[in-house]
PDB file of C-alpha atoms in Angstrom:
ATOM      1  CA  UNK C  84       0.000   0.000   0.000  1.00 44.00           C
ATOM      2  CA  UNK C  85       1.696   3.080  -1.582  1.00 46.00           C
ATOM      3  CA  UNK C  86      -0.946   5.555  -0.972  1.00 49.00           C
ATOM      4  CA  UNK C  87      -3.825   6.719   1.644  1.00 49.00           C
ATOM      5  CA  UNK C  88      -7.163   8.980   1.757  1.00 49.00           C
ATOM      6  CA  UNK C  89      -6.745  11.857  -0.925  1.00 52.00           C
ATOM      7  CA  UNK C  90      -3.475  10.630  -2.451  1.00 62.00           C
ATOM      8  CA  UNK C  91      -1.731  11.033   0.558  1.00 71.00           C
ATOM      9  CA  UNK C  92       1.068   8.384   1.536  1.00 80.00           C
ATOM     10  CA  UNK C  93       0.853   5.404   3.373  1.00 78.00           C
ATOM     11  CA  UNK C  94       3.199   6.772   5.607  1.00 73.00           C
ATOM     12  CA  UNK C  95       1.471  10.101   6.030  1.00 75.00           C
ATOM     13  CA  UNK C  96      -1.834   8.292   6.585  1.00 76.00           C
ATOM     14  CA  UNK C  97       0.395   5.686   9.329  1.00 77.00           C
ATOM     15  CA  UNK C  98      -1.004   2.693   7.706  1.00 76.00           C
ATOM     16  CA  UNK C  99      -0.048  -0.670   9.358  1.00 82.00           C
ATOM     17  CA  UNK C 100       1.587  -1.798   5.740  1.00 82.00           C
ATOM     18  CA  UNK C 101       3.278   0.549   4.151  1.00 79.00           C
ATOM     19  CA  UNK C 102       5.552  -0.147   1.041  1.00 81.00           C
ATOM     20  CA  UNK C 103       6.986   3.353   1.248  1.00 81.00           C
ATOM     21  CA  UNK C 104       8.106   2.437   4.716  1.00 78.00           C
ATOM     22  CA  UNK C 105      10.116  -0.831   3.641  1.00 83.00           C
ATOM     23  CA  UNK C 106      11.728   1.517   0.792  1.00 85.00           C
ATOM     24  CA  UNK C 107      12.957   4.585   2.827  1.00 82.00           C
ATOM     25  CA  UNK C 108      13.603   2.529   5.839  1.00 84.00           C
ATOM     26  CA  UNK C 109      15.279  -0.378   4.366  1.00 85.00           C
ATOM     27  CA  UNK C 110      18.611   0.417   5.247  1.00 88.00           C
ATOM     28  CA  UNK C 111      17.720   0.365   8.832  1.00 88.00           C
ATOM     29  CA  UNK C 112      15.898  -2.677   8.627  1.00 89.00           C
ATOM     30  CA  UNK C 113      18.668  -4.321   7.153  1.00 92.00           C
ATOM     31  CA  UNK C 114      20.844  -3.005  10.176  1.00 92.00           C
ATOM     32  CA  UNK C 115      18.312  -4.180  13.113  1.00 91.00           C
ATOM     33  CA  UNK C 116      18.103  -7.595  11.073  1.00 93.00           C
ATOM     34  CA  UNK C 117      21.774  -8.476  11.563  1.00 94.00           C
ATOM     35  CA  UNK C 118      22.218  -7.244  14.995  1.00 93.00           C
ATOM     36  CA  UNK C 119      19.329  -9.274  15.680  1.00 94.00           C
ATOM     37  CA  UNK C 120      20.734 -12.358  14.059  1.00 94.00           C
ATOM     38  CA  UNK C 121      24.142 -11.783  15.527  1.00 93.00           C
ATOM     39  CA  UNK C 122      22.804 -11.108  19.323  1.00 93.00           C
ATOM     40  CA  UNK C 123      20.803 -14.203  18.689  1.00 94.00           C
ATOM     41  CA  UNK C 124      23.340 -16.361  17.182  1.00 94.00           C
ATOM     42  CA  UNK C 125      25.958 -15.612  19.994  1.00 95.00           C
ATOM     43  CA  UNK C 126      23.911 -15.777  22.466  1.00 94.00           C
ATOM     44  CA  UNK C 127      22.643 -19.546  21.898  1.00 94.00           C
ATOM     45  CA  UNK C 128      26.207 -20.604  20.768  1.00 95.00           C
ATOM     46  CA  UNK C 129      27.881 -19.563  24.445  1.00 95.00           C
ATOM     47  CA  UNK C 130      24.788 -21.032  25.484  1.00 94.00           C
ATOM     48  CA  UNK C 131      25.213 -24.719  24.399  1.00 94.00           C
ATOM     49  CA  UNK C 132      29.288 -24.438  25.307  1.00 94.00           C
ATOM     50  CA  UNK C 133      28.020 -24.042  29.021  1.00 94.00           C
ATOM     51  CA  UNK C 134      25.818 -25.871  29.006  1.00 92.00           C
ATOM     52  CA  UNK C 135      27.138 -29.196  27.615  1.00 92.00           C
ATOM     53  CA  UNK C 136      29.959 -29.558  30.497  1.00 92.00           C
ATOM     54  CA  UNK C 137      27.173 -28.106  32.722  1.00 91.00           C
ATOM     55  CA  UNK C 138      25.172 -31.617  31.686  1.00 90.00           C
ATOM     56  CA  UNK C 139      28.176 -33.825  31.938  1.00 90.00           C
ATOM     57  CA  UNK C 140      28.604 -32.535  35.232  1.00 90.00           C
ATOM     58  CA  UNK C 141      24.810 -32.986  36.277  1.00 87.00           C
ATOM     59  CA  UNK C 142      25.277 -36.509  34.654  1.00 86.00           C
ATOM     60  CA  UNK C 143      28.780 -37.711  35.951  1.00 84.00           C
ATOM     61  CA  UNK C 144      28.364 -36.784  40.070  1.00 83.00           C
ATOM     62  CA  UNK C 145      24.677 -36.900  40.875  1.00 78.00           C
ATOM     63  CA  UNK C 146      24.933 -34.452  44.276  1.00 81.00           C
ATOM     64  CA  UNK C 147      26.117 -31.994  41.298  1.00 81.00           C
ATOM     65  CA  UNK C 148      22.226 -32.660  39.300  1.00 81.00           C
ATOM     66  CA  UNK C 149      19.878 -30.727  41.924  1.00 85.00           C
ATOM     67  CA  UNK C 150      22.295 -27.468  41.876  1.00 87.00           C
ATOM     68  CA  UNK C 151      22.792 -27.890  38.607  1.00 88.00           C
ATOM     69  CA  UNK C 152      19.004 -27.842  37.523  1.00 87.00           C
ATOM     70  CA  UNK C 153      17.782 -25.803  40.195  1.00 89.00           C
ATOM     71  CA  UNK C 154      20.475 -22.786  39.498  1.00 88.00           C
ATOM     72  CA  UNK C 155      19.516 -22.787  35.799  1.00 87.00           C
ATOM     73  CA  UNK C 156      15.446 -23.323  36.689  1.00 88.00           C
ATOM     74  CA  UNK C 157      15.855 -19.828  39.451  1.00 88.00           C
ATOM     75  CA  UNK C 158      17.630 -17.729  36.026  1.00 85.00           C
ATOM     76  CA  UNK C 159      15.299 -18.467  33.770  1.00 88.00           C
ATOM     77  CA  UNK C 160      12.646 -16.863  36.618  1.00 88.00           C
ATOM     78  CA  UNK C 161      14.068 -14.016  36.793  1.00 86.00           C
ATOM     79  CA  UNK C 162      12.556 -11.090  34.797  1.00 87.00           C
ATOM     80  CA  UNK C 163      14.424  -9.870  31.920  1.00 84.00           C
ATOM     81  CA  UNK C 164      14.428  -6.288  32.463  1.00 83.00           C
ATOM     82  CA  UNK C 165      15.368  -6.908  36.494  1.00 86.00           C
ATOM     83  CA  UNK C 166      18.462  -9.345  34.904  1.00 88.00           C
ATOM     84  CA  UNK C 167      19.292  -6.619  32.304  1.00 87.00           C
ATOM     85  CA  UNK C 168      19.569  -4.038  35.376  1.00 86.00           C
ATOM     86  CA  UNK C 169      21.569  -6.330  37.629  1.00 87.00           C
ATOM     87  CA  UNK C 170      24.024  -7.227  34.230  1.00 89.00           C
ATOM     88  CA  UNK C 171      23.928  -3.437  33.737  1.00 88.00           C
ATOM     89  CA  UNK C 172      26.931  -2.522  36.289  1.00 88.00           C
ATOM     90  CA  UNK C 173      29.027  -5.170  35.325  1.00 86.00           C
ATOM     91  CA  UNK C 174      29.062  -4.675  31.596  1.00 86.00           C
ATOM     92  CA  UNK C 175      27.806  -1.257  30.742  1.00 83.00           C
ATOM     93  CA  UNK C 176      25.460  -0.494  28.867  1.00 83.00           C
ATOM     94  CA  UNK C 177      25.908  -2.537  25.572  1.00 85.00           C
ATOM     95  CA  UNK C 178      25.378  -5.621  23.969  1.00 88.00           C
ATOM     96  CA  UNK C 179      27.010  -8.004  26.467  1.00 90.00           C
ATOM     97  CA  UNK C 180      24.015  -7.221  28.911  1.00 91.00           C
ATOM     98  CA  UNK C 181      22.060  -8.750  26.569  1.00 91.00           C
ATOM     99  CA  UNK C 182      23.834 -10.930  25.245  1.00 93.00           C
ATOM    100  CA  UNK C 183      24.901 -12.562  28.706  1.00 92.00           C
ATOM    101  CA  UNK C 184      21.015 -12.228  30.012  1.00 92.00           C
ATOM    102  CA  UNK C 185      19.962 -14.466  26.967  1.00 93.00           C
ATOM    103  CA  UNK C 186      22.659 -16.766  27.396  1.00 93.00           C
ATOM    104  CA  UNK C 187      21.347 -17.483  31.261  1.00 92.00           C
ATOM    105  CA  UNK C 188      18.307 -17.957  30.059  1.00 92.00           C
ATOM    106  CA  UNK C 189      19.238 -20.435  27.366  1.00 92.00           C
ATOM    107  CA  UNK C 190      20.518 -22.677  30.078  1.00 92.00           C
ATOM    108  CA  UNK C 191      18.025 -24.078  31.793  1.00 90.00           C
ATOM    109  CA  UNK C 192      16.484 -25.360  28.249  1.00 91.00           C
ATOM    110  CA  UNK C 193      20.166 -26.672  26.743  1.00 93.00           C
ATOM    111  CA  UNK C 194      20.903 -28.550  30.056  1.00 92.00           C
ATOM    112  CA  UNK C 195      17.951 -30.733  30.637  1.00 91.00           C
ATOM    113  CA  UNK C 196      17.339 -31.642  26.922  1.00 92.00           C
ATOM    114  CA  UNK C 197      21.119 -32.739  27.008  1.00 91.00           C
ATOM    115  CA  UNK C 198      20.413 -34.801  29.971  1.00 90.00           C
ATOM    116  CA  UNK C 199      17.219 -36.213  28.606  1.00 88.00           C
ATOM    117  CA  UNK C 200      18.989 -37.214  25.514  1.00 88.00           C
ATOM    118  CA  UNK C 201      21.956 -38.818  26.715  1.00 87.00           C
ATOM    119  CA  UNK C 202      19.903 -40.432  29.467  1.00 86.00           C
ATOM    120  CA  UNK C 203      17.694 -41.988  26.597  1.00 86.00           C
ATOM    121  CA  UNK C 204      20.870 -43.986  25.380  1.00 86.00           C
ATOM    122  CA  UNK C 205      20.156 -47.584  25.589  1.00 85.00           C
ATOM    123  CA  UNK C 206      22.127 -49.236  28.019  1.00 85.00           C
ATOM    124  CA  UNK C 207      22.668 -52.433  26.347  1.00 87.00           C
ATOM    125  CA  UNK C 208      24.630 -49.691  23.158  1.00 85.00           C
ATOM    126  CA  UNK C 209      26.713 -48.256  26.316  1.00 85.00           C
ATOM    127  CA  UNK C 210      27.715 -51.965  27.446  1.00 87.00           C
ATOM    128  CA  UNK C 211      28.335 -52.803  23.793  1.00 89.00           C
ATOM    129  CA  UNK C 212      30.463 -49.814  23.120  1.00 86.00           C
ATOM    130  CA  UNK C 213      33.026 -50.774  26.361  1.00 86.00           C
ATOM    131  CA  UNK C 214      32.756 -54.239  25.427  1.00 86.00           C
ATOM    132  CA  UNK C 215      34.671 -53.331  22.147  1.00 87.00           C
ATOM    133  CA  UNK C 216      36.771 -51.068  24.342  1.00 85.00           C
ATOM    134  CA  UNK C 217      35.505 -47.821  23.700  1.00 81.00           C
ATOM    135  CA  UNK C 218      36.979 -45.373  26.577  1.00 86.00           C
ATOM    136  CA  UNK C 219      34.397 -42.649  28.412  1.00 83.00           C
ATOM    137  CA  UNK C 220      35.519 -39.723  26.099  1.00 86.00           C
ATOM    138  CA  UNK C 221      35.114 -42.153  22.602  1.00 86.00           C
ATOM    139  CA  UNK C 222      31.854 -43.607  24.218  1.00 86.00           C
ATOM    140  CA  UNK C 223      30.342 -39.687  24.611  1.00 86.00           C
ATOM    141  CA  UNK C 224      31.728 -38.357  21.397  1.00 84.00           C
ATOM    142  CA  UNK C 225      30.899 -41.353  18.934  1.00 84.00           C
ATOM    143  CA  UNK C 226      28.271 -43.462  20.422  1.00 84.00           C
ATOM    144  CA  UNK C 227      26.143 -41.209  23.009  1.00 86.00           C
ATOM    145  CA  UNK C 228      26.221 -38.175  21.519  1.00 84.00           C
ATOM    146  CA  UNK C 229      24.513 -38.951  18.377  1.00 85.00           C
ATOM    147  CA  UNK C 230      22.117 -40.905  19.771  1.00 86.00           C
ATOM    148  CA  UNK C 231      21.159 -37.925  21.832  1.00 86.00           C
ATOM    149  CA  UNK C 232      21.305 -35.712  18.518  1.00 87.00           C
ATOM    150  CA  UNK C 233      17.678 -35.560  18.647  1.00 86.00           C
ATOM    151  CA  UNK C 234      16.527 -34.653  22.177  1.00 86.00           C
ATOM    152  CA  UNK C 235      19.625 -32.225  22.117  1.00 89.00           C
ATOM    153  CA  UNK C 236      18.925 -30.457  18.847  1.00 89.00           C
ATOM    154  CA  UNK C 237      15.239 -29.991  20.125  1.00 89.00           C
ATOM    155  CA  UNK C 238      16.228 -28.394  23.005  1.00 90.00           C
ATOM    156  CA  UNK C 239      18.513 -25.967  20.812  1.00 92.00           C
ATOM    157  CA  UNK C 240      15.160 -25.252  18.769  1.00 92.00           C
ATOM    158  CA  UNK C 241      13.301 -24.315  21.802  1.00 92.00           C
ATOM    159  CA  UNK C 242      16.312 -22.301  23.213  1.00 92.00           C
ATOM    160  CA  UNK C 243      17.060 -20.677  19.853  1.00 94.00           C
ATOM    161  CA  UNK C 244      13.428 -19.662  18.657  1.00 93.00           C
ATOM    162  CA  UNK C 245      12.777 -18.146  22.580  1.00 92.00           C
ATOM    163  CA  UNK C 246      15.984 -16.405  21.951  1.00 93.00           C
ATOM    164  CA  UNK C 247      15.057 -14.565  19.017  1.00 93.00           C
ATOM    165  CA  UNK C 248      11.652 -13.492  20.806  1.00 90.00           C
ATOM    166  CA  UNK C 249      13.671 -12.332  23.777  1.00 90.00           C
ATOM    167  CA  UNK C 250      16.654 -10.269  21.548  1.00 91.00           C
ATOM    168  CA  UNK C 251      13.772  -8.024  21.001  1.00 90.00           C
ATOM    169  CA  UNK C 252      13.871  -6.844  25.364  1.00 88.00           C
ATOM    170  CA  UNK C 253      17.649  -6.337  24.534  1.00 87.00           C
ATOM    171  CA  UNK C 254      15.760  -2.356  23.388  1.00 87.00           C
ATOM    172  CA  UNK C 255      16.040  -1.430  27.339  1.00 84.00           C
ATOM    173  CA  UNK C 256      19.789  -0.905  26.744  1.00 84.00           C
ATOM    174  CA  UNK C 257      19.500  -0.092  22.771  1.00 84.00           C
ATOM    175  CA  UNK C 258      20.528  -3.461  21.600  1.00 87.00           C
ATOM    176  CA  UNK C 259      16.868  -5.044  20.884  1.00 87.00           C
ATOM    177  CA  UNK C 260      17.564  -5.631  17.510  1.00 88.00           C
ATOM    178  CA  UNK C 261      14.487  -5.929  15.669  1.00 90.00           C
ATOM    179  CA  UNK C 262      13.181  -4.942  19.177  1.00 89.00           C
ATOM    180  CA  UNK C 263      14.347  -1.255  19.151  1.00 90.00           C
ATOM    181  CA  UNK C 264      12.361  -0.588  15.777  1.00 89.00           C
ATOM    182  CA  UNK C 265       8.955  -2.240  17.899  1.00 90.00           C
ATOM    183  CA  UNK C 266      10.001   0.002  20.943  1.00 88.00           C
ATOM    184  CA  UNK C 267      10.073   3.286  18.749  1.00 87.00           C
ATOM    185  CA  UNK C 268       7.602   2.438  16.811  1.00 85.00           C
ATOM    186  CA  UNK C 269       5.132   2.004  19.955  1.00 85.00           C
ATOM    187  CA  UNK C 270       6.519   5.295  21.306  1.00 84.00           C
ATOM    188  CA  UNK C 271       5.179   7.308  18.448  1.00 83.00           C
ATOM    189  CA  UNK C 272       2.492   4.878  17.862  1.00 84.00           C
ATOM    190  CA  UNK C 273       3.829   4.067  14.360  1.00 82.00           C
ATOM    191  CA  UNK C 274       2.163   1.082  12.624  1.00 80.00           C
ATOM    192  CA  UNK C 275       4.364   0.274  10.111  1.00 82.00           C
ATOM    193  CA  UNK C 276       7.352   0.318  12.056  1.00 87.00           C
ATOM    194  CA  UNK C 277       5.345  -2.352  14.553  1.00 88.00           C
ATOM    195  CA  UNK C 278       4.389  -4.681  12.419  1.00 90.00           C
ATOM    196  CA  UNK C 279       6.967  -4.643  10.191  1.00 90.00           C
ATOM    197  CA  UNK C 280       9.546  -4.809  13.139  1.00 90.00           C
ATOM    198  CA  UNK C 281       7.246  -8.015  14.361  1.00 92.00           C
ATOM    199  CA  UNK C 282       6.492  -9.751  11.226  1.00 93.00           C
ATOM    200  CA  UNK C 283      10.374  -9.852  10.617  1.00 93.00           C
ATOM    201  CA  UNK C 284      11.085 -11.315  14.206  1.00 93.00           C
ATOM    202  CA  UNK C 285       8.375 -13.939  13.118  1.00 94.00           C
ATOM    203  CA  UNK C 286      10.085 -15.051  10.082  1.00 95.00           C
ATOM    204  CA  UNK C 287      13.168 -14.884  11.584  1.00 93.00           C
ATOM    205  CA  UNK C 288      12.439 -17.514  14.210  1.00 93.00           C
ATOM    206  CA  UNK C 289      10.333 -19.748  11.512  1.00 95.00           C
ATOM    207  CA  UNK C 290      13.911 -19.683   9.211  1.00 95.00           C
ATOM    208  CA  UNK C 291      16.289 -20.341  12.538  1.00 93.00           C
ATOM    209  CA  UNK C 292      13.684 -23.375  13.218  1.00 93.00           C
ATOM    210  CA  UNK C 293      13.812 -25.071   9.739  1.00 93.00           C
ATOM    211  CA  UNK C 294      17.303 -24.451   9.651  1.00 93.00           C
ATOM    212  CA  UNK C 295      18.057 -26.537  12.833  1.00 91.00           C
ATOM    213  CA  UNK C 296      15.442 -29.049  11.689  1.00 89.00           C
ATOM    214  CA  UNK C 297      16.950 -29.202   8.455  1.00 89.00           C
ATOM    215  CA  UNK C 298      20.450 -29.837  10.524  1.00 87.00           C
ATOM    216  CA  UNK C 299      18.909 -32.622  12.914  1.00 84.00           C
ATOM    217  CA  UNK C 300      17.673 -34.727   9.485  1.00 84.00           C
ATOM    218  CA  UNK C 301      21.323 -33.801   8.057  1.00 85.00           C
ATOM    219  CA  UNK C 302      22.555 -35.506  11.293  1.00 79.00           C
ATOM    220  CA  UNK C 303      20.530 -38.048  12.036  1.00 76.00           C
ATOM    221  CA  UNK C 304      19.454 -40.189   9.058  1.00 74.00           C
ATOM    222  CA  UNK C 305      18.921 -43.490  10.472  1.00 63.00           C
ATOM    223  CA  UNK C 306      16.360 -41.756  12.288  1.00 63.00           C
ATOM    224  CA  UNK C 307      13.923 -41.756   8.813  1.00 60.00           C
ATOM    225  CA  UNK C 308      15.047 -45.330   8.458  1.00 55.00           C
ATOM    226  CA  UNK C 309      13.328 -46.238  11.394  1.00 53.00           C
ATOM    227  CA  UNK C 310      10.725 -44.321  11.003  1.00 54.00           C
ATOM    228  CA  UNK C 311       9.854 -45.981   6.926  1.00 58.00           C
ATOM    229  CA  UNK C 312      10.792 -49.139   8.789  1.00 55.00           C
ATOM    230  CA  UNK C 313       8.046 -48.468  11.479  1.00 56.00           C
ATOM    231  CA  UNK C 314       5.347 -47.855   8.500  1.00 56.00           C
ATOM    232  CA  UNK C 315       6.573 -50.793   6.297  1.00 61.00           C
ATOM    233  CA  UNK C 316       5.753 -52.813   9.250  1.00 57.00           C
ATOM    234  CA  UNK C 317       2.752 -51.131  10.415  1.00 64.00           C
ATOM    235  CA  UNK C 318       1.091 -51.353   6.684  1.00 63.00           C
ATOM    236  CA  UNK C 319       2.555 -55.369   6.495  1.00 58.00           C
ATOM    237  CA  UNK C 320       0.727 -55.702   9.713  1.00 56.00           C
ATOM    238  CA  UNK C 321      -2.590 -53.751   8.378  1.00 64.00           C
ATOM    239  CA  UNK C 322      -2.141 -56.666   5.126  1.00 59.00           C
ATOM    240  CA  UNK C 323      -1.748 -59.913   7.562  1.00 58.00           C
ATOM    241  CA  UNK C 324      -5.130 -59.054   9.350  1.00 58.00           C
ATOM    242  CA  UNK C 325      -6.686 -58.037   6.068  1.00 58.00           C
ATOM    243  CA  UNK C 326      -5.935 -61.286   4.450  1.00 58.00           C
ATOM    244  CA  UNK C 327      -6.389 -63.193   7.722  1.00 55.00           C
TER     245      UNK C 327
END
């Protein structure tokens, strides 16, 4: 929508879709986009790298599990902006508040879907593996860990799609992202800037999503094996009691 009442523009008339809007603004669009992406993207990386020898810890001593589970569960509690403002004197104000709020808040999502996954190993693989002499870190790295692939890379789609939803608070301290466009935009009450602002966080966390799930087939293919395996049987099965 190019125009409004009287030939007047779309952005004179503050409609919520505005064409003119995504041409004069594009430039910083383009610039909330990345810093959006980039917030997000560092945020869940540092994430998982805690929080995997945060599992193994939880998982090797279990006096460590309660602490473990219970210090991520009281973060991920805490309100963002009260977080922000207790980050706030120990990193200034910039991106690293934000950055290291999300990060807390991945935790508690990273660490038990880690857990759940490698406790979902079967132990009769684990007993197998150290029968043919496979040592603790070979058993982890090339037996458990992709067997866990898919409880772990669920947990970074939770983590990473609630991440891009949360970059958007980071506009407290001026490093929302997308979020400081929906923060002016509310200020001044301008539509276009909203929705557009919104509608891009949207898509963003739809494309993170399919990427990952795109990543977890990559990873895991015997994983549609069974499951074509699990139909061919289930329609052989539906045959027998036809014919029977």
């Amino acid at each position: 929508m190019s125009g409004g009442v009287g030939g007047a523009s779309c952005l004179e008339t503050n409609d919520w879709i505005c064409g003119e809007y995504l041409r004069t603004r594009s430039q910083e669009l383009v610039d909330a986009t990345v810093q959006h992406i980039g917030i997000t993207a560092v945020s869940v990386a540092i994430g998982l790298l805690i929080a995997f020898p945060l599992a193994l810890v939880a998982r090797r001593w279990r006096g460590a599990a309660g602490p473990v589970l219970g210090l991520t569960t009281v973060l991920y509690t805490v309100p963002s902006l009260a977080m922000f403002a207790l980050l706030t004197p120990v990193f200034g104000v910039s991106a690293s508040v934000v950055v290291t709020g999300l990060v807390l808040y991945s935790l508690t999502i990273l660490v038990r879907n880690i857990l759940a996954g490698l406790a979902a190993v079967p132990a009769e693989v684990r007993e197998a593996a150290r029968g043919m002499g496979y040592g603790p870190a070979r058993l982890l790295y090339e037996v458990e860990l992709p067997l866990a692939l898919p409880a772990l890379v669920a947990g970074l789609r939770i983590a990473t799609v609630s991440t891009v939803a949360m970059t958007t608070i980071g506009s407290v301290v001026g490093y929302g992202g997308l979020g400081n466009l929906i923060a002016s935009g509310m200020e001044g009450f301008f539509k276009a800037e909203v929705l557009t602002a919104s509608v891009l966080c949207v898509l963003l966390a739809l494309l993170a999503d399919l990427l990952l799930m795109g990543l977890q087939r990559l990873l895991t293919p015997w994983t549609r094996a069974q499951a074509r395996a699990k139909v061919r049987a289930r329609r052989g099965a539906r045959m027998a009691k036809a014919v029977g």
